[in-house]
Amino acid sequence: MRIAVVRETREGETRVALVPDLVPALVAAGHDVLVEPGAGRGALHADEEYAAAGAALDERAVEEADLVLAVQPIDVATARRLRRGAATVSFLAPGQELALVADLRDIGVTAYAMELVPRISRAQSMDALSSQSLVSGYRCAVVCAGLLRRFFPLNMTAAGTVPPAQVVVLGAGVAGLQAIATARRLGAVVKAYDVRAAAAEEIRSMGAQAIELDLPTLDGAGGYAREMSEERSALQRELLAPYVAAADGLITTAAVPGRTAPVLVTAAMVEAMRPGSVVVDLAADSGGNVEGSVPGEVVRLGRAQVWGGRNVPAQMPGPASRLYAQNVVSLVQLLTADGTLEPDLDDEVLDACCVTHDGVVRHAPTRELLEGVR
Ligand code: NAD
């Protein structure tokens, strides 16, 4: 089977879907790996590294491929270069990329969406949402420490004692827990809050204090949070306001899958923070947990600096690509047998993440959206 690795075309995307280290695993399984020249450049992998690992550099990799690997949804022009019957593995954002999904369907491409891999134990090695959230969570804590013009750790010196920074983390999923762990390692005192009942124990296991509010918890299906009413949302903001006001650093990572991120912190709450405070909003890309945050920018709100996340995993392209590539290779192993593409679409994992196949949109929510616009 010929597996192509594309050069990402979206602005700001620095990651690559396969790193040279993982080429031998695919070659050993009997595949030819074709890499578009320059594909690894943003992640600091030179073409020569791919060649040395056993891949062929090929400008026509996409046309020749049985399977195309990418990070972002491929662009429509690339999709039109694919052979009928070829397959793609990438993030697909099918709800937003309806035109692309329609093209993939009409060209007869089988498209697998990494974000739709179910979060079951058997599929953990393919869970790209988790691997990229790990990178984002770490990055958020480091950005917060970097922007804050004071120490994170307690310092006891002959010249006196410097108290540690107080960091509050809102949302304690994969990214939030990693932000907590990183801020703790840097020595900050960390408090955190999440709407899910199980989160308090996870927060404490990272060495942080769990903020417990007098509010019902909100556990949804599959370990995710449920969307909350506007009334509960307002009450949560009111109860969190004193914690936010007392923080030197605030990191927000709360998302509800497939929806706009909830506003956890109003501009007034940020304006009540002390001079020099730092706010890091990982959810800025999907609407923002913090009112007034702007993706990709640092804005001043009151006396605080507010950093808005924009494609945060791409800010650490080396490790993000390495982890993503391992997720992709694990999925490729599930898609193939004896070196050929033989997907069992009844398999729970493939059934969940296969969006288009053989001229049909298999993913029901996307099919409904497409039928709604046609
Ligand atoms: P996410 O990125 O969807 O959301 C981040 C966090 O924000 C979640 O913990 C969520 O509860 C929280 N949140 C949402 N709305 C909030 C609000 N209004 N106020 C405060 N917090 C809010 O989540 P995620 O990181 O993808 O993980 C979600 C869950 O899935 C976690 O329980 C995680 O442990 C679980 N998970 C399971 C597996 C697996 O079983 N393989 C893998 C990864 C994650």
Short mmCIF file of C-alpha atoms and ligand atoms in Angstrom, two decimals:
data_model
loop_
_atom_site.label_atom_id
_atom_site.label_comp_id
_atom_site.label_asym_id
_atom_site.label_seq_id
_atom_site.Cartn_x
_atom_site.Cartn_y
_atom_site.Cartn_z
CA MET A 1 0.00 0.00 0.00
CA ARG A 2 1.22 3.53 -0.77
CA ILE A 3 0.87 5.93 2.13
CA ALA A 4 1.29 9.66 1.43
CA VAL A 5 2.18 12.33 3.98
CA VAL A 6 0.95 15.77 2.91
CA ARG A 7 2.55 19.17 3.36
CA GLU A 8 -0.03 21.00 5.48
CA THR A 9 -1.53 24.03 3.74
CA ARG A 10 -3.54 25.76 6.47
CA GLU A 11 -2.08 29.01 7.74
CA GLY A 12 -0.19 28.54 10.99
CA GLU A 13 -0.19 24.73 10.85
CA THR A 14 3.32 23.58 11.69
CA ARG A 15 2.62 19.94 12.53
CA VAL A 16 3.11 16.97 10.24
CA ALA A 17 1.11 13.73 10.29
CA LEU A 18 4.10 11.38 10.27
CA VAL A 19 7.54 11.93 11.80
CA PRO A 20 10.68 10.22 10.42
CA ASP A 21 11.01 8.03 13.53
CA LEU A 22 7.75 6.27 12.70
CA VAL A 23 8.43 5.68 8.99
CA PRO A 24 10.21 2.33 9.65
CA ALA A 25 7.11 0.95 11.43
CA LEU A 26 5.05 1.46 8.25
CA VAL A 27 7.80 0.23 5.94
CA ALA A 28 8.24 -2.92 8.07
CA ALA A 29 4.50 -3.56 7.69
CA GLY A 30 5.01 -3.68 3.91
CA HIS A 31 3.95 -0.13 2.95
CA ASP A 32 5.62 2.43 0.69
CA VAL A 33 5.78 5.80 2.41
CA LEU A 34 5.68 8.83 0.09
CA VAL A 35 6.29 12.26 1.61
CA GLU A 36 5.55 15.57 -0.08
CA PRO A 37 8.82 17.56 -0.04
CA GLY A 38 8.86 20.04 2.86
CA ALA A 39 6.07 18.24 4.75
CA GLY A 40 8.10 18.10 7.97
CA ARG A 41 9.68 21.54 7.76
CA GLY A 42 7.35 23.26 10.27
CA ALA A 43 8.07 20.51 12.79
CA LEU A 44 11.82 20.80 12.09
CA HIS A 45 12.09 17.50 10.19
CA ALA A 46 14.15 17.80 7.01
CA ASP A 47 13.32 15.84 3.85
CA GLU A 48 16.65 14.01 4.27
CA GLU A 49 15.47 12.57 7.62
CA TYR A 50 12.43 11.03 5.94
CA ALA A 51 14.58 9.64 3.13
CA ALA A 52 17.07 8.17 5.62
CA ALA A 53 14.17 6.52 7.47
CA GLY A 54 13.02 4.75 4.31
CA ALA A 55 10.45 7.15 2.79
CA ALA A 56 10.44 8.49 -0.78
CA LEU A 57 10.14 12.24 -1.31
CA ASP A 58 7.48 12.68 -3.99
CA GLU A 59 5.66 15.82 -5.16
CA ARG A 60 2.92 13.57 -6.61
CA ALA A 61 2.50 11.56 -3.39
CA VAL A 62 -1.21 12.41 -3.09
CA GLU A 63 -2.13 11.29 -6.64
CA GLU A 64 -0.34 7.99 -6.16
CA ALA A 65 -1.58 7.21 -2.67
CA ASP A 66 -3.93 4.52 -1.41
CA LEU A 67 -3.96 6.29 1.96
CA VAL A 68 -3.22 9.95 2.72
CA LEU A 69 -2.14 11.12 6.17
CA ALA A 70 -2.69 14.72 7.27
CA VAL A 71 -3.17 16.77 10.42
CA GLN A 72 -5.75 19.32 9.25
CA PRO A 73 -8.62 18.52 6.90
CA ILE A 74 -7.06 18.39 3.43
CA ASP A 75 -8.06 21.28 1.16
CA VAL A 76 -10.58 20.77 -1.63
CA ALA A 77 -7.85 21.03 -4.32
CA THR A 78 -5.91 18.20 -2.66
CA ALA A 79 -9.08 16.11 -2.31
CA ARG A 80 -9.65 16.41 -6.05
CA ARG A 81 -6.20 14.93 -6.71
CA LEU A 82 -7.14 11.71 -4.87
CA ARG A 83 -7.93 8.47 -6.62
CA ARG A 84 -11.45 7.00 -6.28
CA GLY A 85 -11.21 4.42 -3.51
CA ALA A 86 -8.32 6.15 -1.73
CA ALA A 87 -8.57 6.84 2.01
CA THR A 88 -7.59 9.78 4.20
CA VAL A 89 -6.79 10.00 7.90
CA SER A 90 -6.77 13.48 9.48
CA PHE A 91 -8.70 15.76 11.77
CA LEU A 92 -11.77 16.51 9.64
CA ALA A 93 -14.03 18.85 11.64
CA PRO A 94 -16.89 17.33 9.60
CA GLY A 95 -19.53 19.66 11.05
CA GLN A 96 -17.65 22.71 9.72
CA GLU A 97 -16.14 21.20 6.56
CA LEU A 98 -19.33 20.28 4.75
CA ALA A 99 -18.10 21.24 1.28
CA LEU A 100 -15.01 19.07 1.72
CA VAL A 101 -17.07 16.15 3.06
CA ALA A 102 -19.38 16.41 0.06
CA ASP A 103 -16.35 16.34 -2.27
CA LEU A 104 -14.81 13.35 -0.49
CA ARG A 105 -18.14 11.55 -0.81
CA ASP A 106 -18.50 12.38 -4.51
CA ILE A 107 -14.90 11.41 -5.33
CA GLY A 108 -15.48 8.09 -3.54
CA VAL A 109 -12.85 8.65 -0.85
CA THR A 110 -12.99 6.88 2.51
CA ALA A 111 -12.29 9.60 5.09
CA TYR A 112 -11.47 8.86 8.73
CA ALA A 113 -11.74 11.70 11.26
CA MET A 114 -9.29 11.52 14.16
CA GLU A 115 -11.57 13.55 16.44
CA LEU A 116 -14.29 10.91 16.05
CA VAL A 117 -12.17 8.01 17.34
CA PRO A 118 -14.20 6.85 20.34
CA ARG A 119 -12.62 7.30 23.77
CA ILE A 120 -12.68 3.63 24.70
CA SER A 121 -9.68 1.86 26.23
CA ARG A 122 -8.93 -0.16 23.09
CA ALA A 123 -8.58 3.07 21.09
CA GLN A 124 -6.44 5.00 23.58
CA SER A 125 -3.36 4.74 21.36
CA MET A 126 -5.37 6.45 18.56
CA ASP A 127 -6.80 9.23 20.75
CA ALA A 128 -5.45 12.35 19.07
CA LEU A 129 -7.77 14.69 21.00
CA SER A 130 -6.01 13.56 24.18
CA SER A 131 -2.49 13.66 22.78
CA GLN A 132 -2.93 17.17 21.41
CA SER A 133 -4.68 18.35 24.61
CA LEU A 134 -1.70 17.13 26.57
CA VAL A 135 0.53 19.44 24.52
CA SER A 136 -1.95 22.34 24.83
CA GLY A 137 -2.24 21.99 28.59
CA TYR A 138 1.51 22.04 29.08
CA ARG A 139 1.89 24.99 26.73
CA CYS A 140 -0.80 26.99 28.57
CA ALA A 141 0.98 26.67 31.90
CA VAL A 142 4.34 27.60 30.41
CA VAL A 143 2.84 30.61 28.59
CA CYS A 144 1.24 31.72 31.84
CA ALA A 145 4.55 31.42 33.68
CA GLY A 146 6.33 33.26 30.88
CA LEU A 147 3.94 36.22 30.77
CA LEU A 148 3.71 36.60 34.54
CA ARG A 149 6.37 39.02 35.74
CA ARG A 150 6.94 37.13 38.98
CA PHE A 151 8.13 33.76 40.32
CA PHE A 152 5.88 30.71 40.19
CA PRO A 153 7.65 29.00 43.16
CA LEU A 154 8.12 30.06 46.73
CA ASN A 155 11.61 31.47 47.24
CA MET A 156 13.13 31.72 50.69
CA THR A 157 16.34 33.67 50.45
CA ALA A 158 18.65 35.74 52.62
CA ALA A 159 17.01 38.76 50.99
CA GLY A 160 13.59 37.68 52.15
CA THR A 161 10.76 35.38 51.17
CA VAL A 162 8.94 35.61 47.84
CA PRO A 163 5.54 33.95 48.02
CA PRO A 164 4.53 31.52 45.24
CA ALA A 165 2.19 32.51 42.42
CA GLN A 166 -1.47 31.62 42.83
CA VAL A 167 -2.81 29.88 39.71
CA VAL A 168 -6.45 28.98 39.06
CA VAL A 169 -7.32 26.44 36.36
CA LEU A 170 -10.92 26.17 35.10
CA GLY A 171 -11.76 22.94 33.28
CA ALA A 172 -9.83 19.86 34.38
CA GLY A 173 -10.02 17.52 31.37
CA VAL A 174 -6.86 16.29 29.68
CA ALA A 175 -5.50 19.80 28.97
CA GLY A 176 -6.52 21.24 32.34
CA LEU A 177 -4.92 18.41 34.31
CA GLN A 178 -1.71 18.81 32.33
CA ALA A 179 -1.77 22.58 32.97
CA ILE A 180 -2.22 21.88 36.68
CA ALA A 181 0.63 19.35 36.73
CA THR A 182 2.94 21.74 34.89
CA ALA A 183 2.09 24.78 37.04
CA ARG A 184 2.64 22.62 40.14
CA ARG A 185 6.03 21.43 38.85
CA LEU A 186 7.00 25.07 38.36
CA GLY A 187 6.06 25.66 42.00
CA ALA A 188 2.79 27.60 41.81
CA VAL A 189 -0.03 27.06 44.29
CA VAL A 190 -2.88 25.76 42.12
CA LYS A 191 -6.64 25.67 42.62
CA ALA A 192 -8.91 24.17 39.97
CA TYR A 193 -12.57 23.70 39.14
CA ASP A 194 -14.51 21.45 36.78
CA VAL A 195 -18.23 20.73 36.47
CA ARG A 196 -17.75 16.95 36.37
CA ALA A 197 -18.03 15.06 39.67
CA ALA A 198 -14.94 12.89 39.06
CA ALA A 199 -12.73 15.90 38.42
CA ALA A 200 -12.23 16.92 42.08
CA GLU A 201 -10.31 13.72 42.87
CA GLU A 202 -8.24 14.05 39.68
CA ILE A 203 -7.41 17.66 40.57
CA ARG A 204 -6.26 16.64 44.05
CA SER A 205 -4.17 13.79 42.63
CA MET A 206 -2.20 16.45 40.69
CA GLY A 207 -1.37 18.26 43.93
CA ALA A 208 -3.89 21.07 43.46
CA GLN A 209 -6.81 22.19 45.58
CA ALA A 210 -10.22 21.35 44.11
CA ILE A 211 -12.57 24.34 44.23
CA GLU A 212 -15.92 23.00 45.39
CA LEU A 213 -18.91 25.19 44.60
CA ASP A 214 -22.38 24.80 46.01
CA LEU A 215 -23.73 23.76 42.60
CA PRO A 216 -24.86 20.45 41.09
CA THR A 217 -22.20 18.64 39.00
CA LEU A 218 -22.84 18.14 35.27
CA ASP A 219 -21.77 14.76 33.95
CA GLY A 220 -22.75 13.93 30.39
CA ALA A 221 -22.25 10.88 28.19
CA GLY A 222 -18.78 9.39 27.63
CA GLY A 223 -17.10 11.23 30.51
CA TYR A 224 -17.83 14.64 28.99
CA ALA A 225 -19.45 17.65 30.63
CA ARG A 226 -23.05 18.52 29.86
CA GLU A 227 -23.95 21.98 28.63
CA MET A 228 -25.40 24.05 31.44
CA SER A 229 -28.34 26.43 31.73
CA GLU A 230 -27.71 30.18 31.58
CA GLU A 231 -28.90 30.42 35.16
CA ARG A 232 -26.36 27.88 36.47
CA SER A 233 -23.70 29.46 34.32
CA ALA A 234 -24.30 32.90 35.87
CA LEU A 235 -24.25 31.45 39.38
CA GLN A 236 -21.01 29.58 38.65
CA ARG A 237 -19.39 32.83 37.45
CA GLU A 238 -20.54 34.60 40.60
CA LEU A 239 -19.15 31.86 42.87
CA LEU A 240 -15.86 31.70 40.96
CA ALA A 241 -15.33 35.49 40.94
CA PRO A 242 -13.42 35.64 44.27
CA TYR A 243 -11.08 32.82 43.17
CA VAL A 244 -10.40 34.61 39.87
CA ALA A 245 -9.80 37.95 41.63
CA ALA A 246 -7.23 36.34 43.94
CA ALA A 247 -5.30 34.59 41.15
CA ASP A 248 -2.03 35.82 39.65
CA GLY A 249 -2.54 33.42 36.76
CA LEU A 250 -5.83 32.09 35.38
CA ILE A 251 -5.89 29.26 32.84
CA THR A 252 -9.18 28.24 31.22
CA THR A 253 -9.52 24.98 29.30
CA ALA A 254 -13.26 24.23 29.42
CA ALA A 255 -14.96 22.96 26.31
CA VAL A 256 -18.20 21.21 25.48
CA PRO A 257 -17.59 18.95 22.44
CA GLY A 258 -19.06 20.23 19.20
CA ARG A 259 -20.34 23.46 20.76
CA THR A 260 -19.11 26.98 21.35
CA ALA A 261 -17.05 27.11 24.56
CA PRO A 262 -18.96 28.35 27.64
CA VAL A 263 -18.12 31.83 28.98
CA LEU A 264 -16.73 31.05 32.44
CA VAL A 265 -15.15 34.44 33.10
CA THR A 266 -16.62 37.84 32.22
CA ALA A 267 -14.59 40.92 31.36
CA ALA A 268 -15.65 42.37 34.74
CA MET A 269 -14.14 39.35 36.53
CA VAL A 270 -10.83 39.89 34.72
CA GLU A 271 -10.95 43.61 35.46
CA ALA A 272 -11.16 42.76 39.18
CA MET A 273 -7.80 40.90 39.00
CA ARG A 274 -4.65 42.47 40.45
CA PRO A 275 -2.17 44.49 38.32
CA GLY A 276 0.10 42.22 36.30
CA SER A 277 -2.23 39.22 36.36
CA VAL A 278 -2.19 36.86 33.41
CA VAL A 279 -5.11 35.04 31.82
CA VAL A 280 -4.57 32.17 29.38
CA ASP A 281 -7.68 31.13 27.44
CA LEU A 282 -7.09 27.83 25.67
CA ALA A 283 -10.67 27.86 24.39
CA ALA A 284 -10.27 31.21 22.55
CA ASP A 285 -10.32 29.36 19.21
CA SER A 286 -13.79 27.95 19.87
CA GLY A 287 -15.47 31.12 21.16
CA GLY A 288 -13.50 31.60 24.37
CA ASN A 289 -14.01 30.82 28.07
CA VAL A 290 -12.99 34.42 28.81
CA GLU A 291 -15.03 37.34 27.53
CA GLY A 292 -12.78 39.54 25.38
CA SER A 293 -10.04 37.01 24.63
CA VAL A 294 -8.81 37.01 21.03
CA PRO A 295 -7.33 33.87 19.41
CA GLY A 296 -3.64 34.32 18.65
CA GLU A 297 -3.33 37.64 20.50
CA VAL A 298 -2.46 39.05 23.89
CA VAL A 299 -4.95 41.77 24.82
CA ARG A 300 -5.06 43.97 27.89
CA LEU A 301 -8.23 43.80 29.95
CA GLY A 302 -8.23 46.00 33.02
CA ARG A 303 -4.84 45.40 34.61
CA ALA A 304 -4.46 41.87 33.23
CA GLN A 305 -2.93 40.49 30.04
CA VAL A 306 -5.22 38.01 28.32
CA TRP A 307 -3.58 35.44 25.99
CA GLY A 308 -5.95 33.78 23.54
CA GLY A 309 -4.99 30.32 22.28
CA ARG A 310 -4.92 29.65 18.56
CA ASN A 311 -4.03 26.17 17.31
CA VAL A 312 -2.01 25.71 20.50
CA PRO A 313 -0.61 22.22 19.72
CA ALA A 314 1.03 23.73 16.61
CA GLN A 315 3.06 25.95 18.97
CA MET A 316 5.00 22.83 19.99
CA PRO A 317 5.08 21.10 16.59
CA GLY A 318 7.82 18.55 17.34
CA PRO A 319 6.20 16.72 20.26
CA ALA A 320 2.67 17.37 18.99
CA SER A 321 3.55 15.75 15.63
CA ARG A 322 5.34 12.83 17.32
CA LEU A 323 2.28 12.02 19.45
CA TYR A 324 -0.18 12.59 16.61
CA ALA A 325 1.89 10.40 14.27
CA GLN A 326 1.78 7.57 16.81
CA ASN A 327 -2.03 7.95 16.99
CA VAL A 328 -2.19 7.80 13.19
CA VAL A 329 0.11 4.77 12.90
CA SER A 330 -2.06 2.93 15.43
CA LEU A 331 -5.14 3.69 13.32
CA VAL A 332 -3.34 2.60 10.13
CA GLN A 333 -2.59 -0.73 11.84
CA LEU A 334 -6.30 -1.16 12.45
CA LEU A 335 -7.10 -0.29 8.82
CA THR A 336 -4.72 -2.74 7.22
CA ALA A 337 -4.02 -6.44 7.04
CA ASP A 338 -1.00 -8.02 5.31
CA GLY A 339 0.10 -4.68 3.89
CA THR A 340 -3.22 -3.84 2.21
CA LEU A 341 -6.11 -1.58 3.10
CA GLU A 342 -8.78 -3.89 4.53
CA PRO A 343 -10.93 -1.90 6.91
CA ASP A 344 -13.64 -3.68 8.85
CA LEU A 345 -16.17 -0.86 9.04
CA ASP A 346 -18.21 -2.86 11.56
CA ASP A 347 -15.33 -2.46 14.00
CA GLU A 348 -16.53 -0.06 16.73
CA VAL A 349 -13.59 2.32 16.27
CA LEU A 350 -13.74 2.50 12.47
CA ASP A 351 -17.52 2.64 12.44
CA ALA A 352 -17.36 5.74 14.67
CA CYS A 353 -14.64 7.64 12.83
CA CYS A 354 -15.34 6.77 9.17
CA VAL A 355 -17.14 9.83 7.77
CA THR A 356 -17.37 8.98 4.06
CA HIS A 357 -17.06 5.65 2.25
CA ASP A 358 -17.95 4.42 -1.21
CA GLY A 359 -19.93 7.52 -2.21
CA VAL A 360 -21.90 7.73 1.04
CA VAL A 361 -21.64 9.95 4.14
CA ARG A 362 -21.69 7.33 6.91
CA HIS A 363 -21.47 9.72 9.87
CA ALA A 364 -25.12 10.44 10.64
CA PRO A 365 -24.81 13.95 12.19
CA THR A 366 -22.74 15.14 9.21
CA ARG A 367 -25.14 13.51 6.74
CA GLU A 368 -28.04 15.34 8.38
CA LEU A 369 -26.18 18.66 8.20
CA LEU A 370 -25.38 18.09 4.53
CA GLU A 371 -28.93 17.14 3.66
CA GLY A 372 -30.09 20.26 5.50
CA VAL A 373 -28.03 22.50 3.21
CA ARG A 374 -28.88 20.75 -0.07
P1 NAD B 1 -12.89 18.75 26.91
O1 NAD B 1 -11.71 19.26 26.16
O2 NAD B 1 -14.13 18.42 26.17
O3 NAD B 1 -13.26 19.78 28.09
C1 NAD B 1 -12.30 20.21 29.04
C2 NAD B 1 -12.87 20.18 30.44
O4 NAD B 1 -13.73 21.29 30.64
C3 NAD B 1 -13.68 18.94 30.79
O5 NAD B 1 -13.11 18.33 31.94
C4 NAD B 1 -15.06 19.50 31.10
O6 NAD B 1 -15.71 18.78 32.13
C5 NAD B 1 -14.75 20.90 31.52
N1 NAD B 1 -15.88 21.83 31.43
C6 NAD B 1 -16.81 21.93 30.46
N2 NAD B 1 -17.68 22.91 30.73
C7 NAD B 1 -17.26 23.48 31.90
C8 NAD B 1 -17.72 24.55 32.70
N3 NAD B 1 -18.78 25.26 32.33
N4 NAD B 1 -17.06 24.87 33.83
C9 NAD B 1 -15.96 24.16 34.20
N5 NAD B 1 -15.48 23.12 33.50
C10 NAD B 1 -16.11 22.79 32.36
O7 NAD B 1 -12.52 17.49 27.76
P2 NAD B 1 -11.41 16.39 27.55
O8 NAD B 1 -10.12 16.89 28.06
O9 NAD B 1 -11.46 15.93 26.16
O10 NAD B 1 -11.87 15.24 28.56
C11 NAD B 1 -13.20 15.08 28.95
C12 NAD B 1 -13.38 13.78 29.69
O11 NAD B 1 -13.07 12.67 28.89
C13 NAD B 1 -12.52 13.64 30.92
O12 NAD B 1 -13.32 13.00 31.90
C14 NAD B 1 -11.45 12.72 30.52
O13 NAD B 1 -10.87 12.02 31.60
C15 NAD B 1 -12.20 11.80 29.60
N6 NAD B 1 -11.30 11.11 28.69
C16 NAD B 1 -11.41 9.76 28.56
C17 NAD B 1 -10.55 9.07 27.71
C18 NAD B 1 -10.61 7.58 27.54
O14 NAD B 1 -11.33 6.94 28.25
N7 NAD B 1 -9.88 7.04 26.59
C19 NAD B 1 -9.61 9.76 26.97
C20 NAD B 1 -9.55 11.15 27.10
C21 NAD B 1 -10.42 11.81 27.97
#
